[in-house]
Amino acid sequence: MLSLIKIISVLSSLVLILASNLEHDGSATIRLQHSLTLDRNQQWVERGNISIYSLRLGQAVVKQNPLTPQEQKQLQDLAVSNKLYQVRSVVTTDEGSERSFISTVKACMLAESELDDRLSVSLDYTGRIIAVSLVVASKSTCEGAFVPLDKLKEFTTSVYVRQAETGPIPDTATFIQKLEREREAKEKGETKDNRSFFAKYWMYIVPLLIFMAISSASNPDAPQAQ
Ligand SMILES: *[C@@H]1O[C@H](CO)[C@@H](O)[C@H](O)[C@H]1NC(C)=O
Ligand SMILES: *[C@@H]1O[C@H](CO)[C@@H](O)[C@H](O)[C@H]1NC(C)=O
């Protein structure tokens, strides 16, 4: 009964800690840079900025300039020759830390979508950004595609913030298991204590019984009294 109350109080404080972590809402800015070169060497060119005002609510503002005619041509060439398009996302959090993530998609898929892409921002259960990836929502696979330049002018990017859902569950389970183990160990310990207590008790009892037996046998008054 007492250990059950203990478990409940520990669990409720654990829930409070988790809730306060989730309540802490962060913001972040992401600088998007892309590489449009046909050769393997990446040359990062500014593509735009994304400001996420609330990581919890996933509120983001996307600011991207239209591609220059030269950039449109480069992207078209990438798509025609079935090369990869790469984006680097440089994340700066409100706490000032900076991390970057690189995503790769097939250039022809991006071109066929007419530059309609999605940026997926994944958080861990403490609300920290652990991944940023660019995806094109298309089931078609292409092996190179020619897309007219006027379709490759401007990105329309949607931002999705994905909260961690499975994060706290393994932690809680581990914690409960640990409590269970401690409780079992304690119970075993108590049983052991009882046994050693009885053993100790018998060590005092047995000599006492022997002493009483001897003393009563050697006591001459006892038979006389009967
Ligand atoms: C993005 O941010 C950088 C640095 O603050 C700035 O130099 C650049 O002009 C911005 N780009 C856009 C498209 O707003
Ligand atoms: C150990 O002691 C507790 C409390 O004194 C008692 O409830 C329990 O039955 C005892 N266990 C054994 C094995 O004697």
PDB file of C-alpha atoms and ligand atoms in Angstrom:
ATOM      1  CA  MET A   1       0.000   0.000   0.000  1.00  0.00           C
ATOM      2  CA  LEU A   2       2.776   2.393   0.993  1.00  0.00           C
ATOM      3  CA  SER A   3       4.857   1.478  -2.084  1.00  0.00           C
ATOM      4  CA  LEU A   4       1.817   2.016  -4.312  1.00  0.00           C
ATOM      5  CA  ILE A   5       1.426   5.552  -2.931  1.00  0.00           C
ATOM      6  CA  LYS A   6       5.148   6.083  -3.488  1.00  0.00           C
ATOM      7  CA  ILE A   7       4.877   4.923  -7.127  1.00  0.00           C
ATOM      8  CA  ILE A   8       1.902   7.198  -7.747  1.00  0.00           C
ATOM      9  CA  SER A   9       3.640  10.252  -6.267  1.00  0.00           C
ATOM     10  CA  VAL A  10       6.847   9.584  -8.233  1.00  0.00           C
ATOM     11  CA  LEU A  11       4.847   9.072 -11.444  1.00  0.00           C
ATOM     12  CA  SER A  12       2.899  12.285 -10.980  1.00  0.00           C
ATOM     13  CA  SER A  13       6.105  14.273 -10.438  1.00  0.00           C
ATOM     14  CA  LEU A  14       7.543  12.607 -13.564  1.00  0.00           C
ATOM     15  CA  VAL A  15       4.480  13.661 -15.537  1.00  0.00           C
ATOM     16  CA  LEU A  16       4.906  17.220 -14.232  1.00  0.00           C
ATOM     17  CA  ILE A  17       8.544  17.303 -15.377  1.00  0.00           C
ATOM     18  CA  LEU A  18       7.582  16.032 -18.834  1.00  0.00           C
ATOM     19  CA  ALA A  19       4.705  18.473 -19.111  1.00  0.00           C
ATOM     20  CA  SER A  20       6.903  21.439 -18.188  1.00  0.00           C
ATOM     21  CA  ASN A  21       9.375  20.359 -20.881  1.00  0.00           C
ATOM     22  CA  LEU A  22       6.627  20.228 -23.462  1.00  0.00           C
ATOM     23  CA  GLU A  23       5.235  23.523 -22.273  1.00  0.00           C
ATOM     24  CA  HIS A  24       8.550  25.161 -22.915  1.00  0.00           C
ATOM     25  CA  ASP A  25       7.927  26.499 -26.383  1.00  0.00           C
ATOM     26  CA  GLY A  26      10.908  27.318 -28.500  1.00  0.00           C
ATOM     27  CA  SER A  27      11.490  29.229 -31.672  1.00  0.00           C
ATOM     28  CA  ALA A  28      14.080  28.723 -34.367  1.00  0.00           C
ATOM     29  CA  THR A  29      15.247  30.163 -37.643  1.00  0.00           C
ATOM     30  CA  ILE A  30      16.332  28.011 -40.546  1.00  0.00           C
ATOM     31  CA  ARG A  31      18.527  29.309 -43.334  1.00  0.00           C
ATOM     32  CA  LEU A  32      17.984  27.257 -46.448  1.00  0.00           C
ATOM     33  CA  GLN A  33      20.870  26.894 -48.852  1.00  0.00           C
ATOM     34  CA  HIS A  34      20.961  24.734 -51.946  1.00  0.00           C
ATOM     35  CA  SER A  35      23.517  23.392 -54.332  1.00  0.00           C
ATOM     36  CA  LEU A  36      22.708  23.571 -58.036  1.00  0.00           C
ATOM     37  CA  THR A  37      26.009  22.522 -59.537  1.00  0.00           C
ATOM     38  CA  LEU A  38      26.188  19.570 -61.860  1.00  0.00           C
ATOM     39  CA  ASP A  39      29.532  18.388 -60.519  1.00  0.00           C
ATOM     40  CA  ARG A  40      29.867  16.645 -57.181  1.00  0.00           C
ATOM     41  CA  ASN A  41      31.294  19.631 -55.323  1.00  0.00           C
ATOM     42  CA  GLN A  42      28.598  21.379 -53.367  1.00  0.00           C
ATOM     43  CA  GLN A  43      28.391  25.132 -53.649  1.00  0.00           C
ATOM     44  CA  TRP A  44      25.871  26.404 -51.181  1.00  0.00           C
ATOM     45  CA  VAL A  45      23.747  29.288 -52.439  1.00  0.00           C
ATOM     46  CA  GLU A  46      21.177  31.074 -50.247  1.00  0.00           C
ATOM     47  CA  ARG A  47      17.673  29.889 -51.000  1.00  0.00           C
ATOM     48  CA  GLY A  48      15.626  31.546 -48.275  1.00  0.00           C
ATOM     49  CA  ASN A  49      14.821  31.789 -44.595  1.00  0.00           C
ATOM     50  CA  ILE A  50      12.229  30.134 -42.429  1.00  0.00           C
ATOM     51  CA  SER A  51      11.255  31.531 -39.060  1.00  0.00           C
ATOM     52  CA  ILE A  52       9.461  29.148 -36.728  1.00  0.00           C
ATOM     53  CA  TYR A  53       7.837  31.283 -34.056  1.00  0.00           C
ATOM     54  CA  SER A  54       6.317  28.420 -32.127  1.00  0.00           C
ATOM     55  CA  LEU A  55       7.810  24.943 -32.340  1.00  0.00           C
ATOM     56  CA  ARG A  56       4.884  23.624 -30.313  1.00  0.00           C
ATOM     57  CA  LEU A  57       2.240  24.997 -32.667  1.00  0.00           C
ATOM     58  CA  GLY A  58       4.379  24.638 -35.781  1.00  0.00           C
ATOM     59  CA  GLN A  59       3.863  28.264 -36.782  1.00  0.00           C
ATOM     60  CA  ALA A  60       6.374  29.222 -39.440  1.00  0.00           C
ATOM     61  CA  VAL A  61       6.937  32.029 -41.898  1.00  0.00           C
ATOM     62  CA  VAL A  62       8.701  31.153 -45.138  1.00  0.00           C
ATOM     63  CA  LYS A  63      10.623  33.799 -47.053  1.00  0.00           C
ATOM     64  CA  GLN A  64      12.154  32.741 -50.347  1.00  0.00           C
ATOM     65  CA  ASN A  65      13.190  34.888 -53.284  1.00  0.00           C
ATOM     66  CA  PRO A  66      12.353  33.763 -56.828  1.00  0.00           C
ATOM     67  CA  LEU A  67      15.163  31.917 -58.573  1.00  0.00           C
ATOM     68  CA  THR A  68      17.350  33.906 -60.929  1.00  0.00           C
ATOM     69  CA  PRO A  69      17.236  32.879 -64.609  1.00  0.00           C
ATOM     70  CA  GLN A  70      20.679  31.312 -64.157  1.00  0.00           C
ATOM     71  CA  GLU A  71      19.493  29.269 -61.143  1.00  0.00           C
ATOM     72  CA  GLN A  72      16.402  28.153 -63.085  1.00  0.00           C
ATOM     73  CA  LYS A  73      18.623  26.908 -65.896  1.00  0.00           C
ATOM     74  CA  GLN A  74      20.906  25.102 -63.436  1.00  0.00           C
ATOM     75  CA  LEU A  75      17.930  23.360 -61.831  1.00  0.00           C
ATOM     76  CA  GLN A  76      16.545  22.414 -65.244  1.00  0.00           C
ATOM     77  CA  ASP A  77      19.915  20.895 -66.181  1.00  0.00           C
ATOM     78  CA  LEU A  78      20.008  18.906 -62.935  1.00  0.00           C
ATOM     79  CA  ALA A  79      16.543  17.532 -63.669  1.00  0.00           C
ATOM     80  CA  VAL A  80      17.307  16.656 -67.295  1.00  0.00           C
ATOM     81  CA  SER A  81      20.496  14.804 -66.382  1.00  0.00           C
ATOM     82  CA  ASN A  82      18.758  12.988 -63.471  1.00  0.00           C
ATOM     83  CA  LYS A  83      21.040  14.433 -60.807  1.00  0.00           C
ATOM     84  CA  LEU A  84      20.390  15.088 -57.148  1.00  0.00           C
ATOM     85  CA  TYR A  85      19.264  18.359 -55.671  1.00  0.00           C
ATOM     86  CA  GLN A  86      20.671  19.123 -52.228  1.00  0.00           C
ATOM     87  CA  VAL A  87      19.478  21.482 -49.532  1.00  0.00           C
ATOM     88  CA  ARG A  88      21.301  22.479 -46.397  1.00  0.00           C
ATOM     89  CA  SER A  89      19.181  23.657 -43.467  1.00  0.00           C
ATOM     90  CA  VAL A  90      21.134  25.713 -40.956  1.00  0.00           C
ATOM     91  CA  VAL A  91      19.064  25.791 -37.764  1.00  0.00           C
ATOM     92  CA  THR A  92      19.641  28.464 -35.142  1.00  0.00           C
ATOM     93  CA  THR A  93      17.581  28.038 -31.976  1.00  0.00           C
ATOM     94  CA  ASP A  94      16.485  30.782 -29.602  1.00  0.00           C
ATOM     95  CA  GLU A  95      19.163  29.485 -27.222  1.00  0.00           C
ATOM     96  CA  GLY A  96      21.771  30.318 -29.853  1.00  0.00           C
ATOM     97  CA  SER A  97      22.926  26.832 -30.820  1.00  0.00           C
ATOM     98  CA  GLU A  98      23.462  26.124 -34.506  1.00  0.00           C
ATOM     99  CA  ARG A  99      23.167  22.816 -36.354  1.00  0.00           C
ATOM    100  CA  SER A 100      22.832  22.009 -40.007  1.00  0.00           C
ATOM    101  CA  PHE A 101      21.137  19.156 -41.831  1.00  0.00           C
ATOM    102  CA  ILE A 102      21.471  18.162 -45.467  1.00  0.00           C
ATOM    103  CA  SER A 103      18.609  16.713 -47.504  1.00  0.00           C
ATOM    104  CA  THR A 104      18.774  15.227 -50.945  1.00  0.00           C
ATOM    105  CA  VAL A 105      15.966  14.717 -53.441  1.00  0.00           C
ATOM    106  CA  LYS A 106      15.957  13.803 -57.099  1.00  0.00           C
ATOM    107  CA  ALA A 107      16.084  17.038 -59.089  1.00  0.00           C
ATOM    108  CA  CYS A 108      13.576  15.726 -61.638  1.00  0.00           C
ATOM    109  CA  MET A 109      11.016  15.042 -58.903  1.00  0.00           C
ATOM    110  CA  LEU A 110      11.398  18.571 -57.576  1.00  0.00           C
ATOM    111  CA  ALA A 111      11.133  20.007 -61.096  1.00  0.00           C
ATOM    112  CA  GLU A 112       8.060  17.909 -61.920  1.00  0.00           C
ATOM    113  CA  SER A 113       6.398  19.155 -58.729  1.00  0.00           C
ATOM    114  CA  GLU A 114       7.077  22.697 -60.039  1.00  0.00           C
ATOM    115  CA  LEU A 115       9.098  23.483 -56.904  1.00  0.00           C
ATOM    116  CA  ASP A 116       6.359  22.498 -54.476  1.00  0.00           C
ATOM    117  CA  ASP A 117       8.227  20.968 -51.557  1.00  0.00           C
ATOM    118  CA  ARG A 118       7.870  20.285 -47.840  1.00  0.00           C
ATOM    119  CA  LEU A 119      10.256  20.868 -45.023  1.00  0.00           C
ATOM    120  CA  SER A 120       9.808  18.456 -42.156  1.00  0.00           C
ATOM    121  CA  VAL A 121      11.210  19.572 -38.804  1.00  0.00           C
ATOM    122  CA  SER A 122      11.382  16.825 -36.178  1.00  0.00           C
ATOM    123  CA  LEU A 123      11.571  17.461 -32.453  1.00  0.00           C
ATOM    124  CA  ASP A 124      12.540  15.184 -29.603  1.00  0.00           C
ATOM    125  CA  TYR A 125      10.338  15.066 -26.495  1.00  0.00           C
ATOM    126  CA  THR A 126      12.205  17.950 -24.861  1.00  0.00           C
ATOM    127  CA  GLY A 127      11.324  20.144 -27.865  1.00  0.00           C
ATOM    128  CA  ARG A 128      14.788  20.135 -29.397  1.00  0.00           C
ATOM    129  CA  ILE A 129      15.131  20.030 -33.197  1.00  0.00           C
ATOM    130  CA  ILE A 130      16.769  16.736 -34.087  1.00  0.00           C
ATOM    131  CA  ALA A 131      16.186  16.585 -37.844  1.00  0.00           C
ATOM    132  CA  VAL A 132      15.205  18.758 -40.786  1.00  0.00           C
ATOM    133  CA  SER A 133      14.466  17.111 -44.079  1.00  0.00           C
ATOM    134  CA  LEU A 134      13.152  18.285 -47.412  1.00  0.00           C
ATOM    135  CA  VAL A 135      10.692  16.047 -49.202  1.00  0.00           C
ATOM    136  CA  VAL A 136       8.706  16.261 -52.400  1.00  0.00           C
ATOM    137  CA  ALA A 137       5.194  14.913 -52.075  1.00  0.00           C
ATOM    138  CA  SER A 138       5.126  12.791 -55.174  1.00  0.00           C
ATOM    139  CA  LYS A 139       4.686   9.084 -55.737  1.00  0.00           C
ATOM    140  CA  SER A 140       6.056   9.193 -59.244  1.00  0.00           C
ATOM    141  CA  THR A 141       9.629   8.194 -59.834  1.00  0.00           C
ATOM    142  CA  CYS A 142      11.497   9.827 -62.659  1.00  0.00           C
ATOM    143  CA  GLU A 143      14.724   9.092 -64.467  1.00  0.00           C
ATOM    144  CA  GLY A 144      15.356  12.613 -65.626  1.00  0.00           C
ATOM    145  CA  ALA A 145      12.751  15.080 -66.814  1.00  0.00           C
ATOM    146  CA  PHE A 146      12.579  18.176 -68.935  1.00  0.00           C
ATOM    147  CA  VAL A 147      10.543  20.905 -67.257  1.00  0.00           C
ATOM    148  CA  PRO A 148      10.114  24.340 -68.898  1.00  0.00           C
ATOM    149  CA  LEU A 149      11.930  27.199 -67.197  1.00  0.00           C
ATOM    150  CA  ASP A 150       8.758  29.139 -66.414  1.00  0.00           C
ATOM    151  CA  LYS A 151       7.690  26.292 -64.079  1.00  0.00           C
ATOM    152  CA  LEU A 152      10.926  26.581 -62.123  1.00  0.00           C
ATOM    153  CA  LYS A 153      10.596  30.107 -60.840  1.00  0.00           C
ATOM    154  CA  GLU A 154       9.572  30.021 -57.225  1.00  0.00           C
ATOM    155  CA  PHE A 155       9.495  27.527 -54.388  1.00  0.00           C
ATOM    156  CA  THR A 156       6.220  26.994 -52.557  1.00  0.00           C
ATOM    157  CA  THR A 157       7.414  25.399 -49.365  1.00  0.00           C
ATOM    158  CA  SER A 158       5.236  24.089 -46.537  1.00  0.00           C
ATOM    159  CA  VAL A 159       6.789  23.582 -43.134  1.00  0.00           C
ATOM    160  CA  TYR A 160       5.707  20.741 -40.847  1.00  0.00           C
ATOM    161  CA  VAL A 161       6.872  20.470 -37.265  1.00  0.00           C
ATOM    162  CA  ARG A 162       6.669  16.916 -36.002  1.00  0.00           C
ATOM    163  CA  GLN A 163       6.460  16.467 -32.245  1.00  0.00           C
ATOM    164  CA  ALA A 164       8.006  13.381 -30.712  1.00  0.00           C
ATOM    165  CA  GLU A 165       5.231  11.028 -29.610  1.00  0.00           C
ATOM    166  CA  THR A 166       7.077   7.941 -28.483  1.00  0.00           C
ATOM    167  CA  GLY A 167       9.843   9.688 -26.561  1.00  0.00           C
ATOM    168  CA  PRO A 168       8.571   9.645 -22.986  1.00  0.00           C
ATOM    169  CA  ILE A 169       6.996   6.172 -23.054  1.00  0.00           C
ATOM    170  CA  PRO A 170      10.180   4.044 -22.898  1.00  0.00           C
ATOM    171  CA  ASP A 171      11.545   6.331 -20.166  1.00  0.00           C
ATOM    172  CA  THR A 172       8.431   5.925 -18.025  1.00  0.00           C
ATOM    173  CA  ALA A 173       8.409   2.165 -18.574  1.00  0.00           C
ATOM    174  CA  THR A 174      12.050   1.895 -17.538  1.00  0.00           C
ATOM    175  CA  PHE A 175      11.332   3.977 -14.484  1.00  0.00           C
ATOM    176  CA  ILE A 176       8.366   1.799 -13.456  1.00  0.00           C
ATOM    177  CA  GLN A 177      10.467  -1.336 -13.988  1.00  0.00           C
ATOM    178  CA  LYS A 178      13.157   0.139 -11.774  1.00  0.00           C
ATOM    179  CA  LEU A 179      10.607   0.868  -9.045  1.00  0.00           C
ATOM    180  CA  GLU A 180       9.262  -2.679  -9.367  1.00  0.00           C
ATOM    181  CA  ARG A 181      12.740  -4.127  -9.004  1.00  0.00           C
ATOM    182  CA  GLU A 182      13.444  -1.961  -5.957  1.00  0.00           C
ATOM    183  CA  ARG A 183      10.149  -3.010  -4.397  1.00  0.00           C
ATOM    184  CA  GLU A 184      10.910  -6.700  -5.011  1.00  0.00           C
ATOM    185  CA  ALA A 185      14.413  -6.345  -3.623  1.00  0.00           C
ATOM    186  CA  LYS A 186      13.014  -4.638  -0.554  1.00  0.00           C
ATOM    187  CA  GLU A 187      10.465  -7.407  -0.045  1.00  0.00           C
ATOM    188  CA  LYS A 188      13.138 -10.068  -0.372  1.00  0.00           C
ATOM    189  CA  GLY A 189      15.314  -8.113   2.019  1.00  0.00           C
ATOM    190  CA  GLU A 190      12.488  -7.940   4.571  1.00  0.00           C
ATOM    191  CA  THR A 191      11.938 -11.691   4.365  1.00  0.00           C
ATOM    192  CA  LYS A 192      15.652 -12.252   4.891  1.00  0.00           C
ATOM    193  CA  ASP A 193      15.611  -9.908   7.864  1.00  0.00           C
ATOM    194  CA  ASN A 194      12.725 -11.844   9.378  1.00  0.00           C
ATOM    195  CA  ARG A 195      14.597 -15.111   8.934  1.00  0.00           C
ATOM    196  CA  SER A 196      17.803 -13.809  10.445  1.00  0.00           C
ATOM    197  CA  PHE A 197      15.739 -12.326  13.227  1.00  0.00           C
ATOM    198  CA  PHE A 198      14.167 -15.743  13.943  1.00  0.00           C
ATOM    199  CA  ALA A 199      17.544 -17.442  13.619  1.00  0.00           C
ATOM    200  CA  LYS A 200      19.000 -15.011  16.144  1.00  0.00           C
ATOM    201  CA  TYR A 201      16.002 -15.568  18.333  1.00  0.00           C
ATOM    202  CA  TRP A 202      16.463 -19.361  18.261  1.00  0.00           C
ATOM    203  CA  MET A 203      20.129 -18.985  19.208  1.00  0.00           C
ATOM    204  CA  TYR A 204      19.024 -17.289  22.402  1.00  0.00           C
ATOM    205  CA  ILE A 205      16.022 -19.517  22.925  1.00  0.00           C
ATOM    206  CA  VAL A 206      17.790 -22.880  22.558  1.00  0.00           C
ATOM    207  CA  PRO A 207      20.503 -22.249  25.213  1.00  0.00           C
ATOM    208  CA  LEU A 208      17.843 -20.801  27.461  1.00  0.00           C
ATOM    209  CA  LEU A 209      15.690 -23.933  27.084  1.00  0.00           C
ATOM    210  CA  ILE A 210      18.708 -26.201  27.699  1.00  0.00           C
ATOM    211  CA  PHE A 211      19.744 -24.131  30.699  1.00  0.00           C
ATOM    212  CA  MET A 212      16.224 -24.351  32.116  1.00  0.00           C
ATOM    213  CA  ALA A 213      16.073 -28.100  31.457  1.00  0.00           C
ATOM    214  CA  ILE A 214      19.417 -28.700  33.147  1.00  0.00           C
ATOM    215  CA  SER A 215      18.648 -26.436  36.053  1.00  0.00           C
ATOM    216  CA  SER A 216      15.252 -28.011  36.631  1.00  0.00           C
ATOM    217  CA  ALA A 217      16.749 -31.539  36.427  1.00  0.00           C
ATOM    218  CA  SER A 218      19.545 -30.667  38.849  1.00  0.00           C
ATOM    219  CA  ASN A 219      17.284 -28.736  41.151  1.00  0.00           C
ATOM    220  CA  PRO A 220      16.656 -30.977  44.120  1.00  0.00           C
ATOM    221  CA  ASP A 221      13.765 -28.862  45.304  1.00  0.00           C
ATOM    222  CA  ALA A 222      11.583 -29.702  42.349  1.00  0.00           C
ATOM    223  CA  PRO A 223      11.057 -33.447  43.086  1.00  0.00           C
ATOM    224  CA  GLN A 224      10.661 -32.638  46.750  1.00  0.00           C
ATOM    225  CA  ALA A 225       7.914 -30.178  46.031  1.00  0.00           C
ATOM    226  CA  GLN A 226       6.029 -32.880  44.092  1.00  0.00           C
TER     227      GLN A 226
HETATM  228  C1  LIG B   1      17.999  35.286 -44.878  1.00  0.00           C
HETATM  229  O1  LIG B   1      18.778  35.680 -43.771  1.00  0.00           O
HETATM  230  C2  LIG B   1      20.075  36.116 -44.125  1.00  0.00           C
HETATM  231  C3  LIG B   1      20.827  36.365 -42.826  1.00  0.00           C
HETATM  232  O2  LIG B   1      20.030  36.960 -41.855  1.00  0.00           O
HETATM  233  C4  LIG B   1      19.979  37.343 -45.015  1.00  0.00           C
HETATM  234  O3  LIG B   1      21.277  37.740 -45.377  1.00  0.00           O
HETATM  235  C5  LIG B   1      19.163  36.964 -46.257  1.00  0.00           C
HETATM  236  O4  LIG B   1      18.978  38.114 -47.056  1.00  0.00           O
HETATM  237  C6  LIG B   1      17.816  36.408 -45.893  1.00  0.00           C
HETATM  238  N1  LIG B   1      17.156  35.908 -47.099  1.00  0.00           N
HETATM  239  C7  LIG B   1      15.859  36.157 -47.372  1.00  0.00           C
HETATM  240  C8  LIG B   1      15.333  35.595 -48.626  1.00  0.00           C
HETATM  241  O5  LIG B   1      15.148  36.839 -46.645  1.00  0.00           O
HETATM  242  C1  LIG B   2       8.224 -10.530   8.126  1.00  0.00           C
HETATM  243  O1  LIG B   2       7.791  -9.494   8.958  1.00  0.00           O
HETATM  244  C2  LIG B   2       6.619  -8.854   8.519  1.00  0.00           C
HETATM  245  C3  LIG B   2       6.362  -7.688   9.453  1.00  0.00           C
HETATM  246  O2  LIG B   2       6.821  -7.918  10.744  1.00  0.00           O
HETATM  247  C4  LIG B   2       5.487  -9.864   8.459  1.00  0.00           C
HETATM  248  O3  LIG B   2       4.296  -9.232   8.018  1.00  0.00           O
HETATM  249  C5  LIG B   2       5.857 -10.988   7.559  1.00  0.00           C
HETATM  250  O4  LIG B   2       4.855 -11.979   7.556  1.00  0.00           O
HETATM  251  C6  LIG B   2       7.166 -11.606   7.986  1.00  0.00           C
HETATM  252  N1  LIG B   2       7.601 -12.614   7.069  1.00  0.00           N
HETATM  253  C7  LIG B   2       7.953 -13.849   7.456  1.00  0.00           C
HETATM  254  C8  LIG B   2       8.421 -14.778   6.377  1.00  0.00           C
HETATM  255  O5  LIG B   2       7.911 -14.204   8.615  1.00  0.00           O
END
